[in-house]
XYZ file of C-alpha atoms in Angstrom:
531
model
C -1.414 -10.802 4.235
C -3.534 -13.866 4.296
C -3.908 -15.951 1.189
C -7.413 -17.000 2.145
C -9.969 -18.033 -0.385
C -12.727 -15.502 -1.086
C -15.575 -15.490 1.392
C -17.888 -16.697 -1.331
C -16.842 -18.805 -4.300
C -16.567 -16.742 -7.441
C -19.198 -17.482 -10.056
C -18.250 -19.863 -12.813
C -16.711 -18.143 -15.820
C -19.266 -16.956 -18.290
C -19.070 -18.328 -21.794
C -19.194 -14.727 -22.981
C -16.477 -13.504 -20.592
C -14.759 -10.314 -21.796
C -11.715 -10.800 -23.986
C -8.318 -9.256 -23.234
C -9.018 -6.129 -25.262
C -12.294 -5.502 -23.460
C -10.655 -6.077 -20.070
C -8.000 -3.483 -20.903
C -10.706 -1.013 -21.869
C -12.575 -1.708 -18.626
C -9.430 -1.159 -16.583
C -8.650 2.115 -18.359
C -12.243 3.316 -17.920
C -12.397 2.698 -14.167
C -8.860 4.022 -13.635
C -9.680 7.280 -15.415
C -12.902 7.600 -13.390
C -10.992 6.979 -10.157
C -8.336 9.510 -11.145
C -11.030 12.186 -11.531
C -12.291 11.498 -7.998
C -8.828 11.383 -6.400
C -7.619 14.516 -8.187
C -10.585 16.429 -6.814
C -9.683 15.450 -3.248
C -6.326 17.218 -3.300
C -6.527 19.641 -6.236
C -8.051 22.630 -4.432
C -5.313 22.605 -1.779
C -3.041 24.506 -4.180
C -5.618 27.306 -4.642
C -6.550 28.188 -1.056
C -5.360 31.803 -1.318
C -7.094 32.267 -4.683
C -10.410 31.014 -3.241
C -10.194 33.341 -0.233
C -9.514 36.368 -2.430
C -12.068 35.490 -5.129
C -14.968 34.948 -2.728
C -13.852 37.304 0.053
C -14.115 34.572 2.711
C -12.059 33.432 5.692
C -9.525 30.642 5.723
C -12.023 28.545 7.687
C -14.583 28.817 4.871
C -11.934 27.851 2.332
C -11.133 24.748 4.373
C -14.839 23.880 4.372
C -14.935 24.201 0.588
C -12.042 21.730 0.419
C -13.120 19.334 3.174
C -16.879 19.122 2.509
C -16.154 17.098 -0.627
C -14.124 14.505 1.298
C -16.658 14.422 4.140
C -19.574 13.773 1.772
C -17.596 11.189 -0.169
C -16.599 9.239 2.938
C -20.085 9.344 4.485
C -21.828 7.864 1.438
C -19.308 5.248 0.326
C -20.859 2.272 2.120
C -24.531 3.059 1.314
C -23.875 3.853 -2.339
C -21.540 0.894 -2.753
C -24.350 -1.369 -1.502
C -26.862 0.332 -3.802
C -24.526 -0.311 -6.725
C -24.473 -4.010 -5.843
C -28.277 -4.093 -5.983
C -29.184 -1.750 -8.834
C -26.289 -2.685 -11.082
C -22.728 -1.428 -11.006
C -22.674 -0.016 -14.521
C -25.811 2.179 -14.219
C -24.678 3.514 -10.823
C -21.210 4.253 -12.229
C -22.720 6.057 -15.232
C -25.047 8.066 -12.994
C -22.156 8.930 -10.681
C -20.015 10.156 -13.570
C -22.830 12.386 -14.819
C -23.489 13.839 -11.340
C -19.782 14.350 -10.737
C -19.224 16.026 -14.099
C -22.153 18.433 -13.678
C -20.981 19.297 -10.153
C -17.448 19.928 -11.396
C -18.673 22.283 -14.110
C -20.872 24.119 -11.588
C -17.940 24.508 -9.182
C -15.723 25.907 -11.926
C -18.360 28.534 -12.757
C -19.476 29.220 -9.148
C -20.148 32.957 -8.578
C -20.217 32.697 -4.759
C -18.782 30.597 -1.968
C -22.266 29.245 -1.219
C -22.655 27.915 -4.759
C -19.159 26.461 -4.576
C -19.994 24.657 -1.310
C -23.195 23.214 -2.803
C -21.337 22.083 -5.922
C -18.684 20.385 -3.788
C -21.356 18.514 -1.821
C -22.963 17.271 -5.047
C -19.508 16.377 -6.352
C -18.909 14.310 -3.209
C -22.171 12.429 -3.847
C -21.097 11.657 -7.396
C -17.641 10.606 -6.193
C -19.197 8.221 -3.649
C -21.128 6.595 -6.502
C -17.953 6.250 -8.589
C -15.166 5.241 -6.210
C -16.452 1.943 -4.761
C -17.971 0.864 -8.069
C -14.676 1.194 -9.944
C -13.042 -1.452 -7.768
C -16.203 -3.590 -7.696
C -16.235 -3.604 -11.513
C -12.679 -4.979 -11.480
C -13.377 -7.722 -8.937
C -16.594 -8.783 -10.666
C -15.275 -8.617 -14.250
C -11.668 -9.813 -14.251
C -10.875 -13.546 -14.060
C -9.169 -14.582 -10.852
C -5.775 -15.055 -12.489
C -5.794 -11.464 -13.812
C -7.603 -9.776 -10.943
C -4.505 -9.126 -8.831
C -2.755 -7.122 -11.544
C -5.881 -5.087 -12.234
C -6.286 -4.329 -8.522
C -2.617 -3.299 -8.496
C -3.297 -0.717 -11.203
C -6.364 0.538 -9.329
C -4.386 0.770 -6.091
C -1.571 2.658 -7.785
C -4.012 5.256 -9.112
C -5.690 5.527 -5.695
C -2.356 5.928 -3.908
C -0.419 8.153 -6.293
C -3.302 9.909 -8.017
C -3.626 12.529 -5.298
C -0.055 13.744 -5.766
C -0.421 13.664 -9.556
C -3.664 15.636 -9.223
C -1.939 18.229 -7.039
C 0.838 18.658 -9.603
C -1.544 19.095 -12.537
C -3.687 21.459 -10.461
C -0.659 23.577 -9.514
C 0.334 23.679 -13.177
C -3.133 24.913 -14.168
C -3.085 27.576 -11.442
C 0.332 28.792 -12.593
C -0.379 28.913 -16.321
C -4.096 29.771 -16.306
C -6.595 30.400 -13.486
C -7.772 28.501 -10.410
C -11.154 27.861 -12.033
C -9.403 25.696 -14.601
C -8.682 23.235 -11.778
C -12.113 21.760 -12.430
C -11.415 21.268 -16.119
C -9.146 18.274 -15.468
C -11.727 16.183 -13.512
C -14.515 17.104 -15.952
C -12.411 16.002 -18.934
C -11.455 12.786 -17.148
C -15.111 12.117 -16.341
C -16.135 12.663 -19.971
C -13.504 10.161 -21.142
C -14.476 7.650 -18.447
C -18.182 8.015 -19.279
C -17.647 7.322 -22.974
C -15.481 4.285 -22.225
C -17.871 2.995 -19.547
C -20.877 3.130 -21.865
C -18.928 1.259 -24.525
C -16.921 -1.337 -22.594
C -17.936 -1.848 -18.947
C -20.300 -4.805 -18.430
C -23.064 -4.710 -15.838
C -23.233 -6.915 -12.764
C -25.452 -6.892 -9.705
C -26.482 -8.794 -6.594
C -29.666 -10.843 -6.583
C -31.158 -10.440 -3.099
C -34.681 -10.839 -1.781
C -33.768 -9.100 1.473
C -34.691 -5.412 1.936
C -31.975 -2.773 1.823
C -30.408 -2.080 5.216
C -31.533 1.542 5.593
C -30.737 1.759 9.312
C -27.230 0.436 8.706
C -26.707 2.922 5.884
C -27.813 5.883 8.029
C -25.830 4.922 11.126
C -22.701 4.282 9.062
C -23.017 7.714 7.453
C -23.463 9.433 10.847
C -20.472 7.553 12.289
C -18.207 8.467 9.390
C -19.292 12.128 9.351
C -18.841 12.523 13.098
C -15.407 10.939 13.325
C -13.899 12.449 10.183
C -15.350 15.885 11.032
C -13.648 15.669 14.428
C -10.333 14.707 12.820
C -10.577 17.554 10.307
C -11.712 20.236 12.749
C -9.795 19.154 15.871
C -6.460 20.703 14.844
C -8.219 23.947 13.808
C -10.812 24.402 16.573
C -9.032 22.481 19.341
C -9.521 18.908 20.544
C -11.509 20.046 23.579
C -13.769 22.448 21.646
C -17.505 21.669 22.036
C -17.955 20.990 18.307
C -15.062 18.504 18.303
C -16.255 16.696 21.430
C -19.839 16.468 20.131
C -18.599 15.099 16.810
C -16.435 12.465 18.516
C -19.231 11.416 20.875
C -21.808 11.279 18.079
C -19.477 9.396 15.765
C -18.519 6.797 18.355
C -22.148 6.306 19.436
C -23.249 5.849 15.824
C -20.355 3.448 15.170
C -21.353 1.342 18.197
C -24.967 1.402 17.050
C -23.931 0.364 13.539
C -21.985 -2.646 14.821
C -24.839 -3.730 17.096
C -27.420 -3.354 14.333
C -25.324 -5.181 11.750
C -24.809 -8.089 14.159
C -28.575 -8.206 14.647
C -29.271 -8.121 10.885
C -26.717 -10.878 10.197
C -27.080 -11.978 6.559
C -29.351 -9.052 5.684
C -26.855 -6.479 6.957
C -25.175 -3.763 4.937
C -21.809 -5.092 6.143
C -21.561 -8.380 8.024
C -19.227 -7.232 10.805
C -18.661 -10.871 11.847
C -16.445 -11.198 8.787
C -13.801 -9.101 10.560
C -12.971 -12.304 12.411
C -11.528 -13.428 9.073
C -7.828 -12.615 9.114
C -7.541 -11.218 5.599
C -10.299 -8.642 6.079
C -9.067 -7.481 9.481
C -5.387 -7.352 8.526
C -6.065 -5.663 5.196
C -8.209 -2.988 6.838
C -5.677 -2.270 9.599
C -2.822 -2.117 7.093
C -4.615 0.324 4.788
C -5.668 2.486 7.739
C -2.075 2.830 8.932
C -0.406 3.080 5.522
C -2.731 5.782 4.215
C -2.531 7.598 7.525
C 1.250 7.721 7.368
C 1.246 8.674 3.674
C -1.178 11.548 4.240
C 0.757 12.704 7.292
C 3.980 12.727 5.277
C 2.374 14.994 2.680
C 1.378 17.403 5.472
C 5.019 17.540 6.562
C 6.688 17.539 3.153
C 4.731 20.320 1.491
C 5.535 23.088 4.027
C 9.154 21.897 4.134
C 9.454 22.404 0.398
C 7.601 25.713 0.389
C 8.412 27.433 3.678
C 11.875 26.006 4.404
C 13.254 25.640 0.869
C 11.250 28.572 -0.513
C 9.751 26.726 -3.483
C 6.493 27.760 -5.115
C 3.508 25.431 -5.426
C 4.415 23.909 -8.798
C 8.025 22.880 -7.994
C 6.897 21.668 -4.573
C 4.266 19.352 -6.045
C 6.704 18.242 -8.754
C 9.143 17.280 -5.992
C 6.560 14.836 -4.603
C 6.212 13.066 -7.941
C 9.117 10.583 -7.495
C 7.361 9.118 -4.458
C 4.064 8.901 -6.357
C 5.663 7.312 -9.423
C 7.489 4.549 -7.541
C 4.344 3.942 -5.465
C 2.264 3.431 -8.598
C 4.931 1.202 -10.192
C 5.267 -1.004 -7.120
C 1.489 -1.258 -6.747
C 1.405 -2.795 -10.200
C 4.322 -5.143 -9.454
C 3.064 -6.205 -6.016
C 0.762 -9.022 -7.282
C 3.661 -10.598 -9.190
C 5.909 -10.369 -6.114
C 3.137 -11.772 -3.915
C 2.761 -14.736 -6.265
C 6.396 -15.569 -5.571
C 6.859 -14.920 -1.854
C 3.289 -14.728 -0.542
C 0.903 -11.844 0.044
C 1.702 -11.486 3.758
C 5.460 -11.356 3.208
C 4.956 -8.804 0.429
C 2.870 -6.622 2.721
C 5.320 -6.910 5.610
C 8.222 -6.056 3.290
C 6.327 -2.958 2.188
C 5.604 -1.939 5.771
C 9.273 -2.422 6.701
C 10.425 -0.331 3.729
C 7.887 2.377 4.572
C 9.180 2.555 8.141
C 12.753 2.646 6.836
C 11.866 5.575 4.580
C 10.460 7.498 7.540
C 13.606 6.786 9.551
C 15.817 7.978 6.680
C 13.915 11.254 6.490
C 14.100 11.722 10.258
C 17.844 11.054 10.329
C 18.979 13.081 7.340
C 16.499 15.949 6.880
C 18.286 19.282 6.815
C 17.288 22.825 5.952
C 20.763 23.470 4.517
C 20.983 20.158 2.657
C 17.584 20.694 1.046
C 15.619 18.267 -1.097
C 18.353 15.644 -1.508
C 18.272 14.959 2.238
C 14.678 13.686 2.061
C 14.575 12.128 -1.420
C 15.976 8.671 -0.450
C 13.408 8.392 2.330
C 10.625 9.462 -0.020
C 11.597 6.786 -2.537
C 11.731 4.083 0.139
C 8.334 5.248 1.383
C 6.860 5.092 -2.117
C 8.174 1.565 -2.714
C 6.909 0.402 0.659
C 3.468 1.928 0.251
C 3.047 0.372 -3.188
C 4.032 -3.090 -1.958
C 1.678 -3.005 1.025
C -1.432 -1.395 -0.476
C -2.236 -3.847 -3.276
C -2.224 -7.092 -1.224
C -4.255 -5.342 1.500
C -6.861 -4.175 -0.992
C -7.050 -7.619 -2.559
C -7.456 -9.216 0.878
C -10.451 -6.988 1.662
C -12.253 -7.611 -1.624
C -11.546 -11.357 -1.448
C -13.083 -11.576 2.025
C -16.607 -10.548 1.045
C -19.017 -12.469 -1.216
C -19.065 -11.773 -4.933
C -22.494 -10.150 -4.614
C -21.146 -7.691 -2.023
C -18.189 -6.342 -3.976
C -19.583 -2.801 -3.953
C -19.655 -2.955 -0.149
C -16.178 -4.533 -0.058
C -14.816 -1.763 -2.267
C -16.576 0.887 -0.172
C -15.093 -0.569 3.024
C -11.672 -0.371 1.397
C -12.298 3.274 0.482
C -13.715 4.263 3.881
C -10.647 2.766 5.544
C -8.436 4.883 3.307
C -10.400 8.051 4.093
C -10.239 7.399 7.841
C -6.529 6.723 7.630
C -5.936 9.907 5.658
C -7.876 12.069 8.120
C -6.191 10.401 11.104
C -2.694 10.768 9.670
C -3.145 14.426 8.761
C -4.528 15.225 12.212
C -1.981 13.316 14.290
C 1.258 13.805 12.355
C 0.302 17.412 11.667
C -0.272 17.955 15.385
C 3.078 16.362 16.246
C 4.853 18.584 13.721
C 3.194 21.709 15.144
C 3.921 20.739 18.752
C 7.553 19.925 17.972
C 7.963 23.236 16.161
C 6.462 25.273 19.016
C 8.568 23.547 21.663
C 11.749 24.045 19.657
C 11.252 27.618 18.477
C 10.527 28.954 21.964
C 14.164 28.775 23.018
C 15.436 30.431 19.837
C 13.593 33.761 20.033
C 15.801 35.641 22.507
C 15.972 39.320 21.598
C 13.317 39.078 18.864
C 10.572 41.780 19.173
C 7.525 40.415 21.011
C 5.015 40.817 18.166
C 7.375 39.180 15.675
C 8.102 36.336 18.117
C 4.358 35.746 18.571
C 3.947 35.411 14.810
C 6.858 32.949 14.692
C 5.308 30.788 17.414
C 2.246 30.257 15.200
C 4.224 28.378 12.556
C 7.013 28.657 10.040
C 4.835 30.477 7.507
C 4.109 33.171 10.098
C 7.802 33.433 10.937
C 8.781 33.915 7.284
C 6.076 36.539 6.791
C 7.004 38.442 9.961
C 10.793 38.273 9.459
C 11.159 41.660 7.669
C 9.634 43.363 10.720
C 12.312 41.814 12.910
C 14.987 44.224 11.675
C 18.439 42.957 12.557
C 16.860 39.796 13.985
C 15.334 38.779 10.641
C 18.075 36.288 9.794
C 18.016 34.829 13.291
C 14.235 34.417 13.066
C 14.347 32.621 9.728
C 17.073 30.243 10.882
C 15.234 29.589 14.133
C 11.997 28.808 12.305
C 13.702 26.517 9.776
C 15.585 24.554 12.421
C 12.506 24.316 14.621
C 10.495 22.991 11.703
C 13.150 20.335 11.127
C 12.928 19.409 14.818
C 9.156 19.084 14.534
C 9.620 17.081 11.313
C 11.885 14.609 13.103
C 9.386 14.202 15.921
C 6.593 13.433 13.460
C 8.786 11.043 11.456
C 9.877 9.034 14.505
C 6.237 8.754 15.555
C 5.502 7.381 12.079
C 8.360 4.881 12.450
C 6.845 3.694 15.741
C 3.421 3.250 14.120
C 4.857 1.306 11.183
C 6.886 -0.873 13.563
C 3.723 -1.619 15.527
C 1.932 -2.565 12.296
C 4.823 -4.838 11.296
C 4.672 -6.552 14.694
C 0.902 -6.916 14.423
C 1.160 -8.616 11.028
C 4.027 -10.855 12.178
C 2.143 -12.028 15.256
C -1.077 -12.555 13.316
C 0.817 -14.696 10.833
C 1.614 -17.199 13.566
C -1.994 -17.643 14.643
C -4.708 -19.783 13.178
C -7.518 -17.596 11.825
C -10.762 -17.546 13.766
C -13.606 -19.576 12.241
C -16.037 -17.567 10.201
C -19.731 -17.490 10.991
C -21.408 -20.551 9.573
C -25.041 -19.991 10.458
C -27.996 -19.847 8.143
C -27.056 -18.146 4.931
C -23.427 -17.568 5.890
C -20.881 -18.465 3.269
C -18.843 -21.510 4.084
C -15.290 -20.358 3.895
C -12.272 -22.555 3.468
C -8.976 -21.133 4.710
C -5.832 -22.069 2.862
C -2.444 -22.448 4.485
C -0.237 -19.373 4.706
C 2.309 -19.178 1.923
């Protein structure tokens, strides 16, 4: 990753700069707030059956209850991040925490699916006010020499918080009731709100230019269209009218956004010319790929633990914790490592380790060998993800002016959301295709209706096995081995993607960065030599 100077010189240290104790309190406050948002992204996944039974709705409606939160969050990140820069980061963060907390309480008490959907939409709005501001508070509050470590903590929470949220949610479902899933985010929000009001300082951008409303709207349409297509494509089909319309609308809005932002130049929501700066481009590409692969791995790992190994939700989520823990630890250590060997080398080392972890899982995964066959790969993945995420995040925030840190943080978050949706869609599709191709040749003699159920996926095969009579054992073994075959196909695809990313970063490291725009009002940017 590039070691470029920030796109705008940081303001001179204030005489009343926060002391170490206040900085720790600020970091804890924004980390707790971020944890509430991240936990709500993945928490409901462990309660899909409970939601369907409670509200008497289809699986498709349950998926909407889960996905509408992420869709709303992703769509509003850039606009609300920019609003936070203008109105003040502390008041927007406080307002977001209040909105998010009220929405969480309403979702926990929702009497119908319609109320639940509305509460999730409002929760997504609150989350979009919180998520970019938490990182912007760090970049605008912490001195430069301490900023890297603070970003490492933030990145660790963002990367591993989803798995931790899933584990705590599964624990609540097992020991209490699915409605208690919303207790955890509400409690976290209450703690974050109290700490924010006490410790977080305010900062804002001074700008005489009007807010870029057109840019905000087109960015929201682009994000909604593309992420909707990625979420619905595997379910409805990639050639379904709804998917095609979403892709076309999203791409058209994205093209319109870029054209409009180039026209607006210094008054734009996001100056797209800054992507010519190596740190911003490389950081964005790295986060897109890394989060895509991480999310895709979760799609593969969870059914392996549940359907192949027969574990319930709580042990399955607990089994993912080693990867989350090492990811969070390495995210915190990454700035120190980068200070010694350089940010780009740290990132490339992380990418290489992540690809190695995928290869280990592809080579050694086994239904008979169980969890120990995938654990070394998971640990390598966690270390690699942690090493690559923090320098990439720091590169993005350092590439935008100090007055645009809400936008920089939102861009970082949008990239993560796109990567997650892309990874789930593509690696999930590869797993399913590999399973179907493999299981077809293993169903000889199995009754037709039972074989049809097995072709739909390993969960269907396990459920239909008792009806297979003497073929039940054959069906289970066929489904397990076919899942492993699909797993290997998805893992090798991930290895190829990580290798391509490594090559991209290596080649970019040998090139001189393109000059940044230097027209009227553009920040003059000095580029330091690569470490």
